[in-house]
Coordinates of C-alpha atoms and ligand atoms in Angstrom, one line a residue:
X1 CA 18.5 4.7 15.9
X2 CA 15.4 2.6 17.0
X3 CA 15.5 -0.4 14.9
X4 CA 12.0 -1.6 15.4
X5 CA 9.6 -0.8 12.5
X6 CA 6.7 1.2 14.3
X7 CA 5.4 3.5 11.7
X8 CA 3.9 3.0 8.3
X9 CA 3.5 5.9 5.6
X10 CA 0.5 5.8 3.3
X11 CA 1.1 8.0 0.4
X12 CA -2.4 9.1 -0.8
X13 CA -1.7 12.7 -2.3
X14 CA -2.0 11.6 -5.9
X15 CA -4.8 12.5 -8.2
X16 CA -6.1 9.2 -9.3
X17 CA -6.4 9.9 -12.8
X18 CA -6.7 6.2 -13.8
X19 CA -10.0 6.2 -12.2
X20 CA -11.7 9.2 -13.6
X21 CA -14.5 10.3 -13.5
X22 CA -14.9 8.6 -10.0
X23 CA -12.0 10.3 -8.5
X24 CA -12.9 13.6 -9.5
X25 CA -14.4 14.4 -6.1
X26 CA -13.9 11.1 -4.1
X27 CA -10.2 10.3 -3.2
X28 CA -9.0 7.1 -5.0
X29 CA -8.1 5.7 -1.6
X30 CA -11.9 5.9 -0.5
X31 CA -13.3 4.0 -3.5
X32 CA -15.2 1.0 -2.0
X33 CA -13.8 -2.7 -2.5
X34 CA -17.0 -4.7 -1.8
X35 CA -17.8 -2.3 1.5
X36 CA -14.6 -1.1 2.7
X37 CA -12.5 1.9 1.4
X38 CA -9.4 0.4 -0.2
X39 CA -7.1 2.3 2.1
X40 CA -8.6 0.6 5.1
X41 CA -7.4 -2.8 3.8
X42 CA -3.8 -1.3 3.9
X43 CA -4.3 0.1 7.5
X44 CA -5.7 -3.2 8.6
X45 CA -2.6 -4.9 7.0
X46 CA -0.3 -2.6 9.0
X47 CA -1.9 -3.1 12.3
X48 CA -2.0 -6.8 11.8
X49 CA 1.6 -6.7 11.0
X50 CA 2.3 -4.9 14.2
X51 CA 2.6 -1.2 13.1
X52 CA 1.6 1.3 15.8
X53 CA 1.4 4.6 14.2
X54 CA 0.1 5.3 10.6
X55 CA 1.0 8.5 8.8
X56 CA -1.3 9.3 5.8
X57 CA 0.0 11.7 3.3
X58 CA -3.1 13.6 2.1
X59 CA -3.6 16.3 -0.5
X60 CA -6.3 18.8 -1.5
X61 CA -9.8 17.2 -1.7
X62 CA -8.8 14.4 0.3
X63 CA -10.4 15.2 3.6
X64 CA -12.9 12.2 3.4
X65 CA -10.0 9.9 4.6
X66 CA -9.8 11.9 7.8
X67 CA -13.4 11.7 8.4
X68 CA -13.6 7.9 7.7
X69 CA -11.3 7.2 10.4
X70 CA -12.4 9.8 12.9
X71 CA -15.7 9.4 15.2
X72 CA -18.9 10.1 13.5
X73 CA -20.8 11.4 16.3
X74 CA -24.3 11.8 14.5
X75 CA -24.1 8.3 12.7
X76 CA -23.0 6.6 16.0
X77 CA -25.7 8.4 18.1
X78 CA -28.5 7.4 15.6
X79 CA -27.2 3.9 15.3
X80 CA -27.2 3.7 19.1
X81 CA -30.7 5.1 19.4
X82 CA -32.2 2.6 16.9
X83 CA -30.4 -0.2 18.5
X84 CA -28.2 -1.0 15.8
X85 CA -25.4 -2.6 17.8
X86 CA -23.7 -4.6 15.0
X87 CA -23.5 -1.5 12.5
X88 CA -22.4 0.6 15.5
X89 CA -19.7 -1.8 16.3
X90 CA -18.5 -1.5 12.5
X91 CA -18.6 2.3 12.6
X92 CA -16.8 2.6 16.0
X93 CA -14.3 -0.1 14.9
X94 CA -13.0 2.2 12.1
X95 CA -12.5 5.1 14.3
X96 CA -10.6 3.1 16.9
X97 CA -8.5 1.2 14.3
X98 CA -5.1 3.0 14.8
X99 CA -3.3 6.0 15.7
X100 CA -3.3 8.1 12.6
X101 CA -1.5 11.2 11.8
X102 CA -1.9 13.3 8.6
X103 CA 0.5 15.4 6.7
X104 CA -0.4 17.4 3.7
X105 CA 1.5 17.1 0.5
X106 CA 0.8 20.5 -1.0
X107 CA 1.4 19.5 -4.9
X108 CA 1.3 16.0 -6.0
X109 CA 5.1 16.1 -7.0
X110 CA 5.7 12.3 -7.1
X111 CA 5.8 9.3 -4.7
X112 CA 9.1 10.2 -3.4
X113 CA 8.1 13.7 -2.6
X114 CA 5.0 12.2 -0.7
X115 CA 7.3 9.9 1.3
X116 CA 9.4 12.9 2.3
X117 CA 6.7 14.9 3.5
X118 CA 6.4 12.2 6.4
X119 CA 10.0 12.7 7.2
X120 CA 9.3 14.8 10.6
X121 CA 6.6 12.4 11.8
X122 CA 8.9 9.3 11.0
X123 CA 12.1 10.6 12.5
X124 CA 15.3 8.6 12.6
X125 CA 14.0 5.1 12.5
X126 CA 13.1 2.5 10.0
X127 CA 9.6 2.8 8.6
X128 CA 7.0 1.0 6.2
X129 CA 5.6 2.5 3.0
X130 CA 2.2 1.1 2.0
X131 CA 0.5 2.1 -1.4
X132 CA -2.9 2.1 -0.5
X133 CA -4.1 1.1 -4.0
X134 CA -2.2 -1.9 -3.8
X135 CA -4.6 -4.3 -2.0
X136 CA -3.1 -7.6 -1.0
X137 CA -4.7 -10.7 0.1
X138 CA -2.0 -12.6 2.2
X139 CA -1.9 -14.6 5.2
X140 CA 0.3 -13.7 7.0
X141 CA -0.1 -10.2 5.9
X142 CA 2.4 -9.0 3.1
X143 CA 4.0 -6.4 5.5
X144 CA 4.5 -8.9 8.2
X145 CA 6.4 -11.3 5.8
X146 CA 8.5 -8.3 4.9
X147 CA 9.2 -7.3 8.7
X148 CA 10.2 -10.9 9.5
X149 CA 12.9 -10.4 6.6
X150 CA 13.9 -6.9 8.0
X151 CA 14.2 -8.3 11.6
X152 CA 16.6 -11.1 10.4
X153 CA 18.7 -9.1 7.9
X154 CA 18.2 -5.6 8.4
X155 CA 18.7 -3.1 5.4
X156 CA 15.6 -2.3 3.4
X157 CA 12.9 -4.6 1.8
X158 CA 10.9 -4.1 -1.3
X159 CA 8.0 -6.5 -2.0
X160 CA 8.0 -8.2 -5.3
X161 CA 6.0 -10.5 -7.2
X162 CA 7.2 -12.8 -10.1
X163 CA 5.7 -12.0 -13.5
X164 CA 6.4 -14.2 -16.4
X165 CA 6.3 -12.8 -19.9
X166 CA 5.9 -9.4 -21.4
X167 CA 3.7 -8.2 -18.6
X168 CA 6.7 -7.3 -16.6
X169 CA 7.1 -4.2 -18.9
X170 CA 4.3 -2.5 -16.8
X171 CA 6.3 -2.4 -13.7
X172 CA 9.5 -1.4 -11.9
X173 CA 11.8 -4.4 -12.1
X174 CA 14.5 -5.5 -9.6
X175 CA 17.8 -6.1 -10.6
X176 CA 20.0 -8.4 -8.4
X177 CA 20.6 -12.0 -7.4
X178 CA 18.6 -14.7 -5.8
X179 CA 19.7 -15.4 -2.2
X180 CA 21.4 -18.6 -1.7
X181 CA 19.4 -19.6 1.7
X182 CA 16.1 -18.1 0.7
X183 CA 14.8 -18.2 -2.8
X184 CA 12.2 -15.6 -1.9
X185 CA 14.8 -13.0 -1.0
X186 CA 17.0 -11.1 -3.5
X187 CA 20.0 -9.1 -3.0
X188 CA 18.9 -5.8 -4.8
X189 CA 21.6 -3.8 -7.0
X190 CA 19.5 -1.8 -8.7
X191 CA 15.9 -1.5 -10.6
X192 CA 14.6 -0.6 -13.8
X193 CA 11.5 1.4 -14.5
X194 CA 9.0 -0.4 -17.1
X195 CA 11.6 -2.0 -19.0
X196 CA 11.1 -3.7 -22.5
X197 CA 10.6 -7.5 -21.8
X198 CA 13.9 -8.2 -23.4
X199 CA 15.6 -5.8 -21.2
X200 CA 14.1 -6.8 -17.9
X201 CA 16.9 -7.5 -15.4
X202 CA 14.7 -10.2 -13.6
X203 CA 11.1 -11.4 -13.3
X204 CA 10.5 -9.7 -9.9
X205 CA 8.2 -6.8 -10.3
X206 CA 8.3 -4.4 -7.3
X207 CA 4.9 -3.6 -5.8
X208 CA 3.5 -0.8 -3.3
X209 CA 5.0 -2.1 0.0
X210 CA 8.4 -1.1 1.2
X211 CA 10.3 -1.1 4.5
X212 CA 13.1 1.6 4.4
X213 CA 15.9 3.0 6.5
X214 CA 15.5 6.7 7.4
X215 CA 18.6 7.3 5.3
X216 CA 16.2 7.2 2.2
X217 CA 14.9 10.8 3.3
X218 CA 18.2 12.5 3.0
X219 CA 18.6 10.8 -0.3
X220 CA 15.2 11.9 -1.5
X221 CA 16.3 15.5 -0.4
X222 CA 19.0 15.2 -3.0
X223 CA 16.9 13.7 -5.7
X224 CA 16.3 15.9 -8.7
X225 CA 12.8 15.8 -10.1
X226 CA 12.6 13.2 -12.9
X227 CA 10.0 12.4 -15.4
X228 CA 7.1 14.8 -15.4
X229 CA 8.9 17.0 -12.8
X230 CA 8.3 14.3 -10.1
X231 CA 10.5 13.1 -7.4
X232 CA 10.4 9.4 -7.8
X233 CA 10.8 7.1 -4.7
X234 CA 12.6 4.6 -6.9
X235 CA 15.4 7.2 -7.4
X236 CA 16.0 7.5 -3.7
X237 CA 15.9 3.6 -3.3
X238 CA 18.6 3.5 -6.1
X239 CA 20.9 5.7 -4.2
X240 CA 20.1 3.6 -0.9
X241 CA 21.2 0.6 -2.6
X242 CA 24.4 2.1 -3.4
X243 CA 25.2 2.5 0.3
X244 CA 23.3 0.1 2.3
X245 CA 21.8 -3.4 1.8
X246 CA 18.3 -3.7 0.1
X247 CA 16.4 -6.8 -0.5
X248 CA 13.7 -7.8 -2.7
X249 CA 11.2 -10.1 -1.1
X250 CA 8.9 -12.3 -3.2
X251 CA 5.8 -12.1 -0.7
X252 CA 3.1 -15.0 -0.6
X253 CA -0.2 -13.9 -1.5
X254 CA -2.2 -12.0 -4.3
X255 CA -1.8 -8.3 -5.2
X256 CA -4.5 -6.2 -6.8
X257 CA -4.1 -2.9 -8.4
X258 CA -7.3 -1.5 -6.9
X259 CA -6.4 1.9 -8.4
X260 CA -6.9 0.9 -11.8
X261 CA -10.4 0.0 -13.2
X262 CA -9.7 -3.5 -14.4
X263 CA -7.8 -4.2 -11.1
X264 CA -10.7 -3.2 -9.1
X265 CA -13.0 -5.4 -10.8
X266 CA -10.6 -8.4 -10.4
X267 CA -10.5 -7.5 -6.6
X268 CA -14.1 -7.1 -6.3
X269 CA -14.8 -10.4 -7.8
X270 CA -12.2 -12.3 -5.6
X271 CA -13.1 -10.5 -2.2
X272 CA -16.7 -10.9 -2.6
X273 CA -16.2 -14.7 -3.3
X274 CA -14.4 -14.6 0.1
X275 CA -17.2 -13.1 2.0
X276 CA -19.3 -15.8 3.9
X277 CA -22.5 -13.8 4.0
X278 CA -22.8 -13.9 0.1
X279 CA -20.0 -15.9 -1.4
X280 CA -22.5 -18.9 -2.5
X281 CA -25.2 -16.3 -3.8
X282 CA -22.4 -14.4 -5.8
X283 CA -20.9 -17.6 -7.2
X284 CA -24.3 -18.8 -8.3
X285 CA -24.8 -15.6 -10.1
X286 CA -21.3 -15.6 -11.8
X287 CA -22.1 -19.2 -12.9
X288 CA -25.5 -18.1 -14.3
X289 CA -23.8 -15.5 -16.6
X290 CA -23.7 -16.4 -20.3
X291 CA -19.9 -15.9 -20.8
Ligands
UTP1 P1 0.0 6.3 -8.3 O1 0.6 6.7 -9.7 O2 -0.6 5.0 -8.5 O3 -1.3 7.5 -8.0 O4 0.8 6.5 -7.2 P2 -1.9 8.5 -8.7 O5 -0.9 9.5 -9.3 O6 -3.1 9.1 -7.7 O7 -2.8 7.7 -9.7 P3 -2.9 7.8 -11.2 O8 -1.7 7.1 -11.9 O9 -3.2 9.4 -11.8 O10 -4.2 7.1 -11.6 C1 0.7 5.6 -6.1 C2 0.6 6.1 -4.7 O11 1.2 7.4 -4.6 C3 0.4 8.3 -4.0 C4 -0.9 8.2 -4.8 O12 -2.0 8.7 -3.9 C5 -1.1 6.8 -4.6 O13 -1.5 6.0 -3.4 N1 1.1 9.5 -4.7 C6 1.3 9.6 -5.9 C7 1.2 10.7 -3.5 O14 0.8 10.6 -2.5 N2 1.8 11.9 -4.2 C8 2.1 12.1 -5.4 O15 2.7 13.0 -5.9 C9 2.0 10.9 -6.3

């Protein structure tokens, strides 16, 4: 087995119902955060973390993603003719960003099923999973931090964030003990989906970044559909944790749920405030609002 993580799977076959009506026709992953589709942030994070091959799991009506990462001949030719060299570089930059393969999930049968659709392209090697609606502001990138843990310890690595208080109930929560050497690392023994606050096994909420060994594919194949007839990635990882080491890792940085309307609003404000070309103007605007 090749032990270097070279490939990242982006499950993007879901229906995006939390963002209706915007996602009736436009894939959720193509919604713009400031001026970039949210999936592009994830692709850039993967490339900056050393990933060489991106696998996007798409579904019906999701073709805009393929067009986005492809050459746009008419647009590029027009920008060139008009002498818009900076915009041409932006457009060309997107289409040359990464080596990308696409695989269709014929029905949205759950996140675990979406990951399983990438099995043949990933093959027998460890791989990353990036949920494109989780946009993460971190330096070094979140996936890079996780790969450092993986390269040191092996096993599988789940990104987590610490949530104090009842808000933890909205997440899958990690069960396990904190590592004695590195307080950001947890030895994962299990996880509980959306527990009541008083039953939460820890304060570590699992978010949309994973480094997994290929054994998870076989385990997902054996996983029976759970709630809503969906095959859950969580069930595959729970089975994995019974056989191999699985670590939680509290990443350094900030995560936004851009697949949710409120999360997208928060991300928009914070990412806009980081953009040098209009940060000052935007800050003044926000200060001027009578809140
Ligand atoms: P979500 O639950 O956030 O996505 O899944 P969703 O189902 O599209 O959105 P809502 O809840 O209805 O608003 C996390 C990621 O997993 C993908 C989604 O596209 C999203 O990126 N996913 C989910 C699949 O690829 N296939 C599925 O069957 C389910």
